[in-house]
Each structure stands twice: as C-alpha cells, then as structure tokens.
Short mmCIF file of C-alpha atoms in Angstrom, two decimals:
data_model
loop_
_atom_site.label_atom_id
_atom_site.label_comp_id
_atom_site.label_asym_id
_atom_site.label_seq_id
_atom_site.Cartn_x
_atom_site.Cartn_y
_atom_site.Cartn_z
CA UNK A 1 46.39 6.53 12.04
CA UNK A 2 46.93 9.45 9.54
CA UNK A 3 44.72 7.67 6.98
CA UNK A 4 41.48 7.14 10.30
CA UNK A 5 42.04 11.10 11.11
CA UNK A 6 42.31 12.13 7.27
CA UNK A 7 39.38 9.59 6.40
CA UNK A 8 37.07 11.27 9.79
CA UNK A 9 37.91 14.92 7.94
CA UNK A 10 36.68 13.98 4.68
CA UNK A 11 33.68 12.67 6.31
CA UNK A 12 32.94 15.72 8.60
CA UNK A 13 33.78 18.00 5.55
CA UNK A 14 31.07 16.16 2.94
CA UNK A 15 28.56 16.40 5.78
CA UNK A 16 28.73 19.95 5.99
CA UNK A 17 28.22 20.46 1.96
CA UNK A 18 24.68 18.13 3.07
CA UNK A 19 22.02 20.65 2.15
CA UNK A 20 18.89 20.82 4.49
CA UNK A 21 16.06 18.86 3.13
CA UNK A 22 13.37 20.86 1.06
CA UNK A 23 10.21 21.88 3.89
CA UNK A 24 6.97 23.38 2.55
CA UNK A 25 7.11 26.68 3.70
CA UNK A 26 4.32 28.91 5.01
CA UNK A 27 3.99 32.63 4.26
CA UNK A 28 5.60 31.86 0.95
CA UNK A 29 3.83 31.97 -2.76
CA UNK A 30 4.48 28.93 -4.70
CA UNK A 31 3.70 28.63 -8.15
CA UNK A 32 1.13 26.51 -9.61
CA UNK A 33 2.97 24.18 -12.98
CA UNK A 34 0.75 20.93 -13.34
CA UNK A 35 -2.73 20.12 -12.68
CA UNK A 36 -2.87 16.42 -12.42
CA UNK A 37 -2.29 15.11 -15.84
CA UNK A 38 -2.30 18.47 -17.50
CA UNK A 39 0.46 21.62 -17.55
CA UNK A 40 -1.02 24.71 -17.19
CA UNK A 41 -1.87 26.97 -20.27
CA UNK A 42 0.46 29.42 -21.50
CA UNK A 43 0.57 32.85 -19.61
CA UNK A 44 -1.05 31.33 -16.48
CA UNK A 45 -0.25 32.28 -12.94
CA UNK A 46 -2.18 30.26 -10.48
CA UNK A 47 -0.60 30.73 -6.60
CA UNK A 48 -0.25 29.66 -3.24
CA UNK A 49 0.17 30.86 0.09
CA UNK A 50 -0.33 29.04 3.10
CA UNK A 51 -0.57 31.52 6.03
CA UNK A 52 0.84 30.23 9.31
CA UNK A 53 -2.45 31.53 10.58
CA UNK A 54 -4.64 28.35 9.23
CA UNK A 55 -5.80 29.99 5.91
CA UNK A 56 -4.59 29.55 2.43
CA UNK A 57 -4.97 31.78 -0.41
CA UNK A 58 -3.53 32.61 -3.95
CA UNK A 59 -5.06 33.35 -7.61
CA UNK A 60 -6.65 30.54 -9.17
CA UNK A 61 -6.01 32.19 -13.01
CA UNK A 62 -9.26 34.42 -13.07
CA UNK A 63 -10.45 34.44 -9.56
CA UNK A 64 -8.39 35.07 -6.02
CA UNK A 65 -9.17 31.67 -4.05
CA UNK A 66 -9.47 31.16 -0.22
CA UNK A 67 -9.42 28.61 2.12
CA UNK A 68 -8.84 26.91 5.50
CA UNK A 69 -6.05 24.10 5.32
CA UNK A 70 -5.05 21.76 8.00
CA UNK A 71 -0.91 20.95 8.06
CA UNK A 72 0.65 17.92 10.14
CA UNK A 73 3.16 16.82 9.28
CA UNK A 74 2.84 14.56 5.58
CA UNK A 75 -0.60 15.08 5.49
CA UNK A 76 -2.51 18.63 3.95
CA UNK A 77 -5.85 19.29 3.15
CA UNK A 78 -8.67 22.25 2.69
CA UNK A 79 -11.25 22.91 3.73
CA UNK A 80 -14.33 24.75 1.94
CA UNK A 81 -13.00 26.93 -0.78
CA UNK A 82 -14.30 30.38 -2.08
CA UNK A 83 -13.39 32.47 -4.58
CA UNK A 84 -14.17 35.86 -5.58
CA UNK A 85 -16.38 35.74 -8.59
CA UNK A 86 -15.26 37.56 -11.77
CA UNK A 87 -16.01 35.55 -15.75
CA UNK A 88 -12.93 34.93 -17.98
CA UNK A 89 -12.42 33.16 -21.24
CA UNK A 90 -13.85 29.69 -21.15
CA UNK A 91 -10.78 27.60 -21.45
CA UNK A 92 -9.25 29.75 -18.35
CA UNK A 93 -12.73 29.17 -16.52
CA UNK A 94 -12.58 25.62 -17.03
CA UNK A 95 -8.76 25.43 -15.74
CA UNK A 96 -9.64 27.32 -12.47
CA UNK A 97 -12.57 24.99 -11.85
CA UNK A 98 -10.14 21.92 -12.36
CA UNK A 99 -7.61 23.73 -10.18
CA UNK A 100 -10.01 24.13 -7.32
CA UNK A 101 -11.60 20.71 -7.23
CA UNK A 102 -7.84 19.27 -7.49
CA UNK A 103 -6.91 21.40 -4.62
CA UNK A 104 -10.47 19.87 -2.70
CA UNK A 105 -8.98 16.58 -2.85
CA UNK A 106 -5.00 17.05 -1.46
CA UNK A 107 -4.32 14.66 1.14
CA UNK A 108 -0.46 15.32 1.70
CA UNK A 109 2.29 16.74 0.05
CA UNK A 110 5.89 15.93 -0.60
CA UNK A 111 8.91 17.09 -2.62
CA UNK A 112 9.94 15.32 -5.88
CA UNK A 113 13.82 14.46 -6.80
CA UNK A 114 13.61 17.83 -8.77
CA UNK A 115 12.79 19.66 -5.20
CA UNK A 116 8.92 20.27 -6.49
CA UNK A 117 6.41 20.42 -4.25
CA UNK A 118 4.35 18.17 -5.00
CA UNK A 119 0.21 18.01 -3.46
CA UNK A 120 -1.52 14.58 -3.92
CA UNK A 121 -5.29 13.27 -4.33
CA UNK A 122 -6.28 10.11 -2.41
CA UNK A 123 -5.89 8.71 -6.50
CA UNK A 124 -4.06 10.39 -9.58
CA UNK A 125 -0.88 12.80 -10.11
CA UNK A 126 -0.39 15.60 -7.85
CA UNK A 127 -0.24 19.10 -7.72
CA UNK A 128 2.89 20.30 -8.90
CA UNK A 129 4.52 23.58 -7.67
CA UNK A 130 7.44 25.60 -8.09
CA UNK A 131 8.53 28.58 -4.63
CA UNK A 132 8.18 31.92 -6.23
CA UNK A 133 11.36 33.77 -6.35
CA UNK A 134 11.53 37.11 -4.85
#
C-alpha cells in the first residue's frame, strides 16, 4: 500500500514539472532564422507580429511588411502583402523578396523538437522562427 500511495506521488509530482506545450503567440515579435532552404544573411533582422486584431506586420530586412492573416487552429495564411518601399543593397533586396513570397505561401505552422516555430508552404521547408526576448 505504501509503495501504490508513494508510486501515485511520484506520478502527481512529474506531472506538475510537465511544461505547457509551446502556442504561437499573438502580439509577440518573433524572429525570422531560415528562409526555406537558406539561413538568413549575417546582420539581418526580419520580424513578426501577428496582431490579435487580424493583421500581421514586422520588417522584412529593408522594408516594414503588412498583411492580413487568417489563424485556426494548425492552419495560417496571408493575405495580400505590402510593404513600404525603400531600395537596399541587392543581395538584401533579393532576401526580402524571397521572404515575402515564402510568407505568400504558409499554410500552417507548428513547433519543432527545438520549440521553433516553424511556418510551412503547401511543398518545401518552412519558415523558421525564434520569440524575441524582451
């Protein structure tokens, strides 16, 4: 009987050390590490925010970027995207333009065994993103 009772502790205490599973949060920035295939370039900050208000926003590495995004459950997407319009260096140019067209084609989102979040096209690797501390 000791041994059922000291057993049904151990149990009850390992559940409580159970950490709530990783959510995608809105009105948080996450940080933008992998497009696809590809890291990002070095000194990059591309960003996230998904208001609880419908619209997502963030900096796409020259331009700030805006859009409507739909959230049930699994399954995210955007809608048309704009961005303001100001001219970096090429290779920065050509990483926002691969940023937004990856971002076009998110169909859900999930969290990886490292606790990334992680936003994938219908086909190929994901978006991968880091919460922003602070």
């Amino acid at each position: 009987m000791k041994g059922l009772v000291l057993a049904a502790l151990i149990g009850a205490g390992l559940m409580g050390c159970a950490s709530e599973p990783v959510q995608l949060q809105q009105n948080r920035s996450y940080i933008l590490e992998w497009i696809g295939e590809r890291p990002l370039m070095d000194y990059s900050h591309l960003t996230i925010t998904l208001g609880d208000d419908g619209r997502a926003y963030g900096n796409a590495g020259c331009n700030h970027w805006f859009a409507p995004y739909t959230l049930k459950g699994d399954r995210l997407s955007f809608g048309k995207i704009g961005s303001t319009r100001k001219l970096c260096s090429p290779a920065v140019m050509e990483q926002e333009t691969r940023f937004l067209r990856a971002l076009e084609k998110v169909e859900r989102w999930d969290v990886s065994p490292i606790e990334q979040m992680r936003f994938w096209p219908a086909q190929g690797k994901p978006l991968r993103w880091w919460l922003e501390e602070g």
